mmCIF file with all atom_site columns, C-alpha atoms in Angstrom:
data_model
loop_
_atom_site.group_PDB
_atom_site.id
_atom_site.type_symbol
_atom_site.label_atom_id
_atom_site.label_alt_id
_atom_site.label_comp_id
_atom_site.label_asym_id
_atom_site.label_entity_id
_atom_site.label_seq_id
_atom_site.pdbx_PDB_ins_code
_atom_site.Cartn_x
_atom_site.Cartn_y
_atom_site.Cartn_z
_atom_site.occupancy
_atom_site.B_iso_or_equiv
_atom_site.pdbx_formal_charge
_atom_site.auth_seq_id
_atom_site.auth_comp_id
_atom_site.auth_asym_id
_atom_site.auth_atom_id
_atom_site.pdbx_PDB_model_num
ATOM 1   C CA . ALA A 1 1   ? -10.629 -35.591 -9.249  1.00 0.00 ? 1   ALA A CA 1
ATOM 2   C CA . LEU A 1 2   ? -11.815 -37.676 -12.226 1.00 0.00 ? 2   LEU A CA 1
ATOM 3   C CA . GLN A 1 3   ? -13.170 -34.583 -13.996 1.00 0.00 ? 3   GLN A CA 1
ATOM 4   C CA . ARG A 1 4   ? -9.884  -32.750 -13.481 1.00 0.00 ? 4   ARG A CA 1
ATOM 5   C CA . THR A 1 5   ? -7.924  -35.730 -14.839 1.00 0.00 ? 5   THR A CA 1
ATOM 6   C CA . ARG A 1 6   ? -10.178 -35.835 -17.934 1.00 0.00 ? 6   ARG A CA 1
ATOM 7   C CA . SER A 1 7   ? -9.734  -32.062 -18.421 1.00 0.00 ? 7   SER A CA 1
ATOM 8   C CA . ASN A 1 8   ? -5.958  -32.341 -18.093 1.00 0.00 ? 8   ASN A CA 1
ATOM 9   C CA . GLY A 1 9   ? -5.972  -35.244 -20.568 1.00 0.00 ? 9   GLY A CA 1
ATOM 10  C CA . LEU A 1 10  ? -7.967  -33.231 -23.087 1.00 0.00 ? 10  LEU A CA 1
ATOM 11  C CA . MET A 1 11  ? -5.463  -30.403 -22.810 1.00 0.00 ? 11  MET A CA 1
ATOM 12  C CA . TRP A 1 12  ? -2.935  -32.446 -24.856 1.00 0.00 ? 12  TRP A CA 1
ATOM 13  C CA . TYR A 1 13  ? -5.356  -32.677 -27.800 1.00 0.00 ? 13  TYR A CA 1
ATOM 14  C CA . ILE A 1 14  ? -6.195  -28.995 -27.589 1.00 0.00 ? 14  ILE A CA 1
ATOM 15  C CA . ILE A 1 15  ? -2.473  -28.167 -27.596 1.00 0.00 ? 15  ILE A CA 1
ATOM 16  C CA . LEU A 1 16  ? -1.881  -30.546 -30.540 1.00 0.00 ? 16  LEU A CA 1
ATOM 17  C CA . PHE A 1 17  ? -4.728  -28.891 -32.460 1.00 0.00 ? 17  PHE A CA 1
ATOM 18  C CA . PHE A 1 18  ? -3.561  -25.313 -31.858 1.00 0.00 ? 18  PHE A CA 1
ATOM 19  C CA . ALA A 1 19  ? 0.166   -26.070 -32.267 1.00 0.00 ? 19  ALA A CA 1
ATOM 20  C CA . THR A 1 20  ? -0.292  -27.691 -35.675 1.00 0.00 ? 20  THR A CA 1
ATOM 21  C CA . LEU A 1 21  ? -2.751  -24.984 -36.773 1.00 0.00 ? 21  LEU A CA 1
ATOM 22  C CA . ILE A 1 22  ? -0.346  -22.216 -35.754 1.00 0.00 ? 22  ILE A CA 1
ATOM 23  C CA . ILE A 1 23  ? 2.643   -23.941 -37.393 1.00 0.00 ? 23  ILE A CA 1
ATOM 24  C CA . ASP A 1 24  ? 0.579   -24.297 -40.586 1.00 0.00 ? 24  ASP A CA 1
ATOM 25  C CA . GLN A 1 25  ? -0.494  -20.671 -40.689 1.00 0.00 ? 25  GLN A CA 1
ATOM 26  C CA . VAL A 1 26  ? 2.879   -19.191 -39.684 1.00 0.00 ? 26  VAL A CA 1
ATOM 27  C CA . SER A 1 27  ? 4.755   -21.331 -42.227 1.00 0.00 ? 27  SER A CA 1
ATOM 28  C CA . LYS A 1 28  ? 2.339   -20.269 -44.991 1.00 0.00 ? 28  LYS A CA 1
ATOM 29  C CA . ILE A 1 29  ? 2.735   -16.603 -44.064 1.00 0.00 ? 29  ILE A CA 1
ATOM 30  C CA . LEU A 1 30  ? 6.543   -16.797 -43.989 1.00 0.00 ? 30  LEU A CA 1
ATOM 31  C CA . VAL A 1 31  ? 6.876   -18.599 -47.308 1.00 0.00 ? 31  VAL A CA 1
ATOM 32  C CA . ASP A 1 32  ? 4.175   -16.498 -48.988 1.00 0.00 ? 32  ASP A CA 1
ATOM 33  C CA . GLN A 1 33  ? 5.690   -13.182 -47.872 1.00 0.00 ? 33  GLN A CA 1
ATOM 34  C CA . SER A 1 34  ? 9.236   -14.170 -48.790 1.00 0.00 ? 34  SER A CA 1
ATOM 35  C CA . GLN A 1 35  ? 8.195   -15.848 -52.055 1.00 0.00 ? 35  GLN A CA 1
ATOM 36  C CA . ALA A 1 36  ? 10.831  -18.422 -51.157 1.00 0.00 ? 36  ALA A CA 1
ATOM 37  C CA . ASN A 1 37  ? 12.097  -20.769 -53.820 1.00 0.00 ? 37  ASN A CA 1
ATOM 38  C CA . VAL A 1 38  ? 14.605  -23.024 -52.095 1.00 0.00 ? 38  VAL A CA 1
ATOM 39  C CA . VAL A 1 39  ? 15.928  -26.372 -53.262 1.00 0.00 ? 39  VAL A CA 1
ATOM 40  C CA . LEU A 1 40  ? 16.441  -28.559 -50.196 1.00 0.00 ? 40  LEU A CA 1
ATOM 41  C CA . ILE A 1 41  ? 17.181  -31.853 -51.961 1.00 0.00 ? 41  ILE A CA 1
ATOM 42  C CA . GLU A 1 42  ? 17.671  -31.594 -55.724 1.00 0.00 ? 42  GLU A CA 1
ATOM 43  C CA . GLY A 1 43  ? 14.772  -33.202 -57.572 1.00 0.00 ? 43  GLY A CA 1
ATOM 44  C CA . VAL A 1 44  ? 13.190  -34.410 -54.339 1.00 0.00 ? 44  VAL A CA 1
ATOM 45  C CA . LEU A 1 45  ? 12.196  -31.563 -52.014 1.00 0.00 ? 45  LEU A CA 1
ATOM 46  C CA . ASN A 1 46  ? 11.793  -27.824 -52.510 1.00 0.00 ? 46  ASN A CA 1
ATOM 47  C CA . ILE A 1 47  ? 10.197  -24.947 -50.658 1.00 0.00 ? 47  ILE A CA 1
ATOM 48  C CA . ARG A 1 48  ? 8.205   -23.049 -53.258 1.00 0.00 ? 48  ARG A CA 1
ATOM 49  C CA . ILE A 1 49  ? 4.922   -21.194 -52.841 1.00 0.00 ? 49  ILE A CA 1
ATOM 50  C CA . SER A 1 50  ? 2.035   -22.196 -55.070 1.00 0.00 ? 50  SER A CA 1
ATOM 51  C CA . TYR A 1 51  ? -1.676  -21.519 -54.897 1.00 0.00 ? 51  TYR A CA 1
ATOM 52  C CA . ASN A 1 52  ? -4.255  -24.245 -55.216 1.00 0.00 ? 52  ASN A CA 1
ATOM 53  C CA . GLU A 1 53  ? -7.824  -23.268 -56.067 1.00 0.00 ? 53  GLU A CA 1
ATOM 54  C CA . GLY A 1 54  ? -8.909  -26.903 -56.045 1.00 0.00 ? 54  GLY A CA 1
ATOM 55  C CA . ALA A 1 55  ? -8.802  -29.783 -53.622 1.00 0.00 ? 55  ALA A CA 1
ATOM 56  C CA . SER A 1 56  ? -6.058  -32.410 -53.387 1.00 0.00 ? 56  SER A CA 1
ATOM 57  C CA . PHE A 1 57  ? -3.957  -32.527 -56.542 1.00 0.00 ? 57  PHE A CA 1
ATOM 58  C CA . SER A 1 58  ? -5.845  -29.412 -57.781 1.00 0.00 ? 58  SER A CA 1
ATOM 59  C CA . MET A 1 59  ? -9.083  -31.329 -58.349 1.00 0.00 ? 59  MET A CA 1
ATOM 60  C CA . LEU A 1 60  ? -11.865 -28.953 -59.436 1.00 0.00 ? 60  LEU A CA 1
ATOM 61  C CA . ALA A 1 61  ? -9.407  -26.056 -59.814 1.00 0.00 ? 61  ALA A CA 1
ATOM 62  C CA . GLY A 1 62  ? -10.739 -23.348 -62.106 1.00 0.00 ? 62  GLY A CA 1
ATOM 63  C CA . LYS A 1 63  ? -14.391 -24.237 -61.560 1.00 0.00 ? 63  LYS A CA 1
ATOM 64  C CA . GLU A 1 64  ? -16.391 -21.124 -60.649 1.00 0.00 ? 64  GLU A CA 1
ATOM 65  C CA . TRP A 1 65  ? -18.456 -22.963 -58.064 1.00 0.00 ? 65  TRP A CA 1
ATOM 66  C CA . ALA A 1 66  ? -15.536 -24.864 -56.466 1.00 0.00 ? 66  ALA A CA 1
ATOM 67  C CA . GLN A 1 67  ? -14.740 -22.424 -53.643 1.00 0.00 ? 67  GLN A CA 1
ATOM 68  C CA . VAL A 1 68  ? -18.381 -22.231 -52.540 1.00 0.00 ? 68  VAL A CA 1
ATOM 69  C CA . PHE A 1 69  ? -18.530 -26.031 -52.678 1.00 0.00 ? 69  PHE A CA 1
ATOM 70  C CA . PHE A 1 70  ? -15.307 -26.476 -50.634 1.00 0.00 ? 70  PHE A CA 1
ATOM 71  C CA . ILE A 1 71  ? -16.305 -23.898 -48.028 1.00 0.00 ? 71  ILE A CA 1
ATOM 72  C CA . THR A 1 72  ? -19.796 -25.378 -47.660 1.00 0.00 ? 72  THR A CA 1
ATOM 73  C CA . LEU A 1 73  ? -18.426 -28.916 -47.442 1.00 0.00 ? 73  LEU A CA 1
ATOM 74  C CA . THR A 1 74  ? -15.862 -27.834 -44.849 1.00 0.00 ? 74  THR A CA 1
ATOM 75  C CA . VAL A 1 75  ? -18.522 -26.184 -42.676 1.00 0.00 ? 75  VAL A CA 1
ATOM 76  C CA . ILE A 1 76  ? -20.695 -29.318 -42.860 1.00 0.00 ? 76  ILE A CA 1
ATOM 77  C CA . VAL A 1 77  ? -17.768 -31.600 -41.979 1.00 0.00 ? 77  VAL A CA 1
ATOM 78  C CA . LEU A 1 78  ? -16.681 -29.384 -39.069 1.00 0.00 ? 78  LEU A CA 1
ATOM 79  C CA . ILE A 1 79  ? -20.217 -29.187 -37.657 1.00 0.00 ? 79  ILE A CA 1
ATOM 80  C CA . ALA A 1 80  ? -20.622 -32.971 -37.998 1.00 0.00 ? 80  ALA A CA 1
ATOM 81  C CA . GLY A 1 81  ? -17.252 -33.449 -36.277 1.00 0.00 ? 81  GLY A CA 1
ATOM 82  C CA . PHE A 1 82  ? -18.181 -31.183 -33.367 1.00 0.00 ? 82  PHE A CA 1
ATOM 83  C CA . VAL A 1 83  ? -21.560 -32.899 -32.975 1.00 0.00 ? 83  VAL A CA 1
ATOM 84  C CA . TYR A 1 84  ? -19.776 -36.280 -32.951 1.00 0.00 ? 84  TYR A CA 1
ATOM 85  C CA . LEU A 1 85  ? -17.400 -35.051 -30.231 1.00 0.00 ? 85  LEU A CA 1
ATOM 86  C CA . LEU A 1 86  ? -20.255 -33.711 -28.110 1.00 0.00 ? 86  LEU A CA 1
ATOM 87  C CA . ILE A 1 87  ? -22.492 -36.773 -28.443 1.00 0.00 ? 87  ILE A CA 1
ATOM 88  C CA . LYS A 1 88  ? -19.995 -39.642 -28.467 1.00 0.00 ? 88  LYS A CA 1
ATOM 89  C CA . LYS A 1 89  ? -17.343 -38.106 -26.195 1.00 0.00 ? 89  LYS A CA 1
ATOM 90  C CA . PRO A 1 90  ? -14.654 -40.305 -27.756 1.00 0.00 ? 90  PRO A CA 1
ATOM 91  C CA . ARG A 1 91  ? -11.773 -41.531 -25.636 1.00 0.00 ? 91  ARG A CA 1
ATOM 92  C CA . GLY A 1 92  ? -8.423  -42.980 -26.447 1.00 0.00 ? 92  GLY A CA 1
ATOM 93  C CA . LYS A 1 93  ? -5.171  -41.237 -27.260 1.00 0.00 ? 93  LYS A CA 1
ATOM 94  C CA . TRP A 1 94  ? -4.938  -42.561 -30.816 1.00 0.00 ? 94  TRP A CA 1
ATOM 95  C CA . LEU A 1 95  ? -8.493  -41.568 -31.765 1.00 0.00 ? 95  LEU A CA 1
ATOM 96  C CA . LEU A 1 96  ? -8.380  -38.137 -30.135 1.00 0.00 ? 96  LEU A CA 1
ATOM 97  C CA . SER A 1 97  ? -4.972  -37.368 -31.678 1.00 0.00 ? 97  SER A CA 1
ATOM 98  C CA . SER A 1 98  ? -6.314  -38.271 -35.120 1.00 0.00 ? 98  SER A CA 1
ATOM 99  C CA . ILE A 1 99  ? -9.365  -36.045 -34.585 1.00 0.00 ? 99  ILE A CA 1
ATOM 100 C CA . ALA A 1 100 ? -7.167  -33.133 -33.418 1.00 0.00 ? 100 ALA A CA 1
ATOM 101 C CA . LEU A 1 101 ? -5.004  -33.448 -36.549 1.00 0.00 ? 101 LEU A CA 1
ATOM 102 C CA . LEU A 1 102 ? -8.032  -33.737 -38.840 1.00 0.00 ? 102 LEU A CA 1
ATOM 103 C CA . PHE A 1 103 ? -9.626  -30.618 -37.346 1.00 0.00 ? 103 PHE A CA 1
ATOM 104 C CA . SER A 1 104 ? -6.332  -28.718 -37.486 1.00 0.00 ? 104 SER A CA 1
ATOM 105 C CA . GLY A 1 105 ? -5.721  -29.550 -41.140 1.00 0.00 ? 105 GLY A CA 1
ATOM 106 C CA . THR A 1 106 ? -9.310  -28.839 -42.125 1.00 0.00 ? 106 THR A CA 1
ATOM 107 C CA . ILE A 1 107 ? -9.373  -25.469 -40.392 1.00 0.00 ? 107 ILE A CA 1
ATOM 108 C CA . GLY A 1 108 ? -5.881  -24.540 -41.645 1.00 0.00 ? 108 GLY A CA 1
ATOM 109 C CA . ASN A 1 109 ? -6.924  -24.881 -45.276 1.00 0.00 ? 109 ASN A CA 1
ATOM 110 C CA . PHE A 1 110 ? -10.379 -23.416 -44.513 1.00 0.00 ? 110 PHE A CA 1
ATOM 111 C CA . ILE A 1 111 ? -8.702  -20.219 -43.280 1.00 0.00 ? 111 ILE A CA 1
ATOM 112 C CA . ASP A 1 112 ? -6.841  -19.953 -46.602 1.00 0.00 ? 112 ASP A CA 1
ATOM 113 C CA . ARG A 1 113 ? -10.005 -20.478 -48.638 1.00 0.00 ? 113 ARG A CA 1
ATOM 114 C CA . LEU A 1 114 ? -11.861 -17.788 -46.693 1.00 0.00 ? 114 LEU A CA 1
ATOM 115 C CA . ALA A 1 115 ? -8.979  -15.302 -46.750 1.00 0.00 ? 115 ALA A CA 1
ATOM 116 C CA . PHE A 1 116 ? -7.572  -15.876 -50.249 1.00 0.00 ? 116 PHE A CA 1
ATOM 117 C CA . GLY A 1 117 ? -10.024 -18.018 -52.199 1.00 0.00 ? 117 GLY A CA 1
ATOM 118 C CA . LYS A 1 118 ? -7.270  -20.612 -52.566 1.00 0.00 ? 118 LYS A CA 1
ATOM 119 C CA . VAL A 1 119 ? -4.913  -22.678 -50.460 1.00 0.00 ? 119 VAL A CA 1
ATOM 120 C CA . ARG A 1 120 ? -1.248  -21.774 -50.104 1.00 0.00 ? 120 ARG A CA 1
ATOM 121 C CA . ASP A 1 121 ? 1.008   -24.787 -50.672 1.00 0.00 ? 121 ASP A CA 1
ATOM 122 C CA . PHE A 1 122 ? 4.760   -24.647 -50.285 1.00 0.00 ? 122 PHE A CA 1
ATOM 123 C CA . ILE A 1 123 ? 6.224   -28.099 -49.701 1.00 0.00 ? 123 ILE A CA 1
ATOM 124 C CA . ASP A 1 124 ? 7.114   -29.115 -53.242 1.00 0.00 ? 124 ASP A CA 1
ATOM 125 C CA . VAL A 1 125 ? 7.906   -32.740 -53.996 1.00 0.00 ? 125 VAL A CA 1
ATOM 126 C CA . PRO A 1 126 ? 8.391   -32.538 -57.803 1.00 0.00 ? 126 PRO A CA 1
ATOM 127 C CA . PHE A 1 127 ? 7.520   -36.159 -58.553 1.00 0.00 ? 127 PHE A CA 1
ATOM 128 C CA . PHE A 1 128 ? 4.451   -36.069 -56.296 1.00 0.00 ? 128 PHE A CA 1
ATOM 129 C CA . ALA A 1 129 ? 2.674   -32.835 -55.336 1.00 0.00 ? 129 ALA A CA 1
ATOM 130 C CA . ASN A 1 130 ? 2.787   -29.470 -53.611 1.00 0.00 ? 130 ASN A CA 1
ATOM 131 C CA . PHE A 1 131 ? 1.254   -29.418 -50.160 1.00 0.00 ? 131 PHE A CA 1
ATOM 132 C CA . ASN A 1 132 ? 1.382   -27.694 -46.778 1.00 0.00 ? 132 ASN A CA 1
ATOM 133 C CA . ILE A 1 133 ? 1.362   -28.504 -43.071 1.00 0.00 ? 133 ILE A CA 1
ATOM 134 C CA . ALA A 1 134 ? -2.460  -28.614 -42.981 1.00 0.00 ? 134 ALA A CA 1
ATOM 135 C CA . ASP A 1 135 ? -2.449  -31.214 -45.780 1.00 0.00 ? 135 ASP A CA 1
ATOM 136 C CA . SER A 1 136 ? 0.083   -33.249 -43.808 1.00 0.00 ? 136 SER A CA 1
ATOM 137 C CA . CYS A 1 137 ? -2.117  -33.064 -40.694 1.00 0.00 ? 137 CYS A CA 1
ATOM 138 C CA . LEU A 1 138 ? -5.110  -34.214 -42.749 1.00 0.00 ? 138 LEU A CA 1
ATOM 139 C CA . CYS A 1 139 ? -3.217  -37.178 -44.216 1.00 0.00 ? 139 CYS A CA 1
ATOM 140 C CA . ILE A 1 140 ? -1.667  -38.259 -40.905 1.00 0.00 ? 140 ILE A CA 1
ATOM 141 C CA . GLY A 1 141 ? -4.979  -37.791 -39.067 1.00 0.00 ? 141 GLY A CA 1
ATOM 142 C CA . ALA A 1 142 ? -6.865  -39.761 -41.737 1.00 0.00 ? 142 ALA A CA 1
ATOM 143 C CA . PHE A 1 143 ? -4.292  -42.569 -41.628 1.00 0.00 ? 143 PHE A CA 1
ATOM 144 C CA . MET A 1 144 ? -4.538  -42.691 -37.826 1.00 0.00 ? 144 MET A CA 1
ATOM 145 C CA . LEU A 1 145 ? -8.343  -42.747 -37.939 1.00 0.00 ? 145 LEU A CA 1
ATOM 146 C CA . ILE A 1 146 ? -8.406  -45.553 -40.505 1.00 0.00 ? 146 ILE A CA 1
ATOM 147 C CA . PHE A 1 147 ? -5.859  -47.507 -38.456 1.00 0.00 ? 147 PHE A CA 1
ATOM 148 C CA . TYR A 1 148 ? -7.988  -46.968 -35.345 1.00 0.00 ? 148 TYR A CA 1
ATOM 149 C CA . ILE A 1 149 ? -11.166 -48.166 -37.077 1.00 0.00 ? 149 ILE A CA 1
ATOM 150 C CA . LEU A 1 150 ? -9.416  -51.192 -38.564 1.00 0.00 ? 150 LEU A CA 1
ATOM 151 C CA . PHE A 1 151 ? -7.363  -52.362 -35.589 1.00 0.00 ? 151 PHE A CA 1
ATOM 152 C CA . LEU A 1 152 ? -7.805  -50.450 -32.313 1.00 0.00 ? 152 LEU A CA 1
ATOM 153 C CA . ASP A 1 153 ? -11.493 -49.719 -31.830 1.00 0.00 ? 153 ASP A CA 1
ATOM 154 C CA . LYS A 1 154 ? -13.461 -52.084 -29.573 1.00 0.00 ? 154 LYS A CA 1
ATOM 155 C CA . ASP A 1 155 ? -15.502 -52.887 -32.703 1.00 0.00 ? 155 ASP A CA 1
ATOM 156 C CA . ALA A 1 156 ? -12.409 -53.017 -34.948 1.00 0.00 ? 156 ALA A CA 1
ATOM 157 C CA . ILE A 1 157 ? -12.921 -54.416 -38.407 1.00 0.00 ? 157 ILE A CA 1
ATOM 158 C CA . ILE A 1 158 ? -9.736  -56.474 -38.173 1.00 0.00 ? 158 ILE A CA 1
ATOM 159 C CA . LYS A 1 159 ? -9.209  -57.937 -34.741 1.00 0.00 ? 159 LYS A CA 1
ATOM 160 C CA . PRO A 1 160 ? -5.742  -59.188 -33.830 1.00 0.00 ? 160 PRO A CA 1
ATOM 161 C CA . LEU A 1 161 ? -5.478  -62.914 -33.364 1.00 0.00 ? 161 LEU A CA 1
ATOM 162 C CA . LYS A 1 162 ? -5.065  -63.952 -29.754 1.00 0.00 ? 162 LYS A CA 1
ATOM 163 C CA . LYS A 1 163 ? -2.409  -66.492 -28.980 1.00 0.00 ? 163 LYS A CA 1
ATOM 164 C CA . ALA A 1 164 ? -3.974  -69.828 -28.260 1.00 0.00 ? 164 ALA A CA 1
ATOM 165 C CA . GLU A 1 165 ? -3.655  -70.620 -24.610 1.00 0.00 ? 165 GLU A CA 1
ATOM 166 C CA . LYS A 1 166 ? -2.067  -73.964 -23.876 1.00 0.00 ? 166 LYS A CA 1
ATOM 167 C CA . THR A 1 167 ? -4.400  -75.986 -21.743 1.00 0.00 ? 167 THR A CA 1
ATOM 168 C CA . THR A 1 168 ? -3.755  -79.359 -20.323 1.00 0.00 ? 168 THR A CA 1
ATOM 169 C CA . THR A 1 169 ? -6.419  -81.960 -19.945 1.00 0.00 ? 169 THR A CA 1
ATOM 170 C CA . GLU A 1 170 ? -6.439  -84.913 -17.580 1.00 0.00 ? 170 GLU A CA 1
ATOM 171 C CA . SER A 1 171 ? -5.162  -87.174 -20.378 1.00 0.00 ? 171 SER A CA 1
ATOM 172 C CA . ASP A 1 172 ? -2.146  -84.866 -20.840 1.00 0.00 ? 172 ASP A CA 1
ATOM 173 C CA . LYS A 1 173 ? -0.834  -85.599 -17.323 1.00 0.00 ? 173 LYS A CA 1
ATOM 174 C CA . ASN A 1 174 ? 1.144   -88.533 -16.004 1.00 0.00 ? 174 ASN A CA 1
ATOM 175 C CA . ALA A 1 175 ? 0.619   -90.453 -12.775 1.00 0.00 ? 175 ALA A CA 1
ATOM 176 C CA . ASP A 1 176 ? 2.476   -87.747 -10.788 1.00 0.00 ? 176 ASP A CA 1
ATOM 177 C CA . ASN A 1 177 ? -0.021  -85.150 -12.071 1.00 0.00 ? 177 ASN A CA 1
ATOM 178 C CA . ARG A 1 178 ? 2.704   -83.458 -14.147 1.00 0.00 ? 178 ARG A CA 1
ATOM 179 C CA . PRO A 1 179 ? 1.988   -82.440 -17.770 1.00 0.00 ? 179 PRO A CA 1
ATOM 180 C CA . ILE A 1 180 ? 3.399   -84.673 -20.509 1.00 0.00 ? 180 ILE A CA 1
ATOM 181 C CA . ASP A 1 181 ? 5.188   -83.170 -23.479 1.00 0.00 ? 181 ASP A CA 1
ATOM 182 C CA . LYS A 1 182 ? 3.458   -85.084 -26.286 1.00 0.00 ? 182 LYS A CA 1
ATOM 183 C CA . ASP A 1 183 ? 6.200   -84.253 -28.783 1.00 0.00 ? 183 ASP A CA 1
ATOM 184 C CA . SER A 1 184 ? 9.014   -85.850 -26.816 1.00 0.00 ? 184 SER A CA 1
ATOM 185 C CA . ASP A 1 185 ? 7.334   -88.460 -24.595 1.00 0.00 ? 185 ASP A CA 1
ATOM 186 C CA . LYS A 1 186 ? 9.130   -86.913 -21.620 1.00 0.00 ? 186 LYS A CA 1
ATOM 187 C CA . ASN A 1 187 ? 7.536   -85.653 -18.459 1.00 0.00 ? 187 ASN A CA 1
ATOM 188 C CA . ILE A 1 188 ? 7.758   -81.913 -17.946 1.00 0.00 ? 188 ILE A CA 1
#
């Protein structure tokens, strides 16, 4: 029964992974084929296809060796991630959701690099950047992972402060063995 419960629990993360990967790829195909150029909110948000040969913010775009570097790096990161999952068998909804999003985003952009030699971006925020669903999954997954490491992990870097428990000592009680409120000199 425990194994079946664990399998059913993992199904959510598998669904999250595939759902976000499929949404990423289908949205890229639709926008790419239609060559959409739609203003959703003037000066704030547009749907416009663009092609990024680099990494985030077009870093290393135009470098002849960049695609080989990105593909190699992606393969190494994916293998390391799978090995981590197999060895550590991580648990926890927050951690597993972050890993599912990170894998989905990584593979979504990896598919583009293999198929087109560049990544298709279409969410255009003029004062910021062009990005896609895979990029969003990567950012959300990375934020969740950092949050987990900082606050939620059993070895969290920043541990929440526990409320000090109020304890009463023998000197804090009156003759009737009732606690004394030291601030008001009244028996509680």
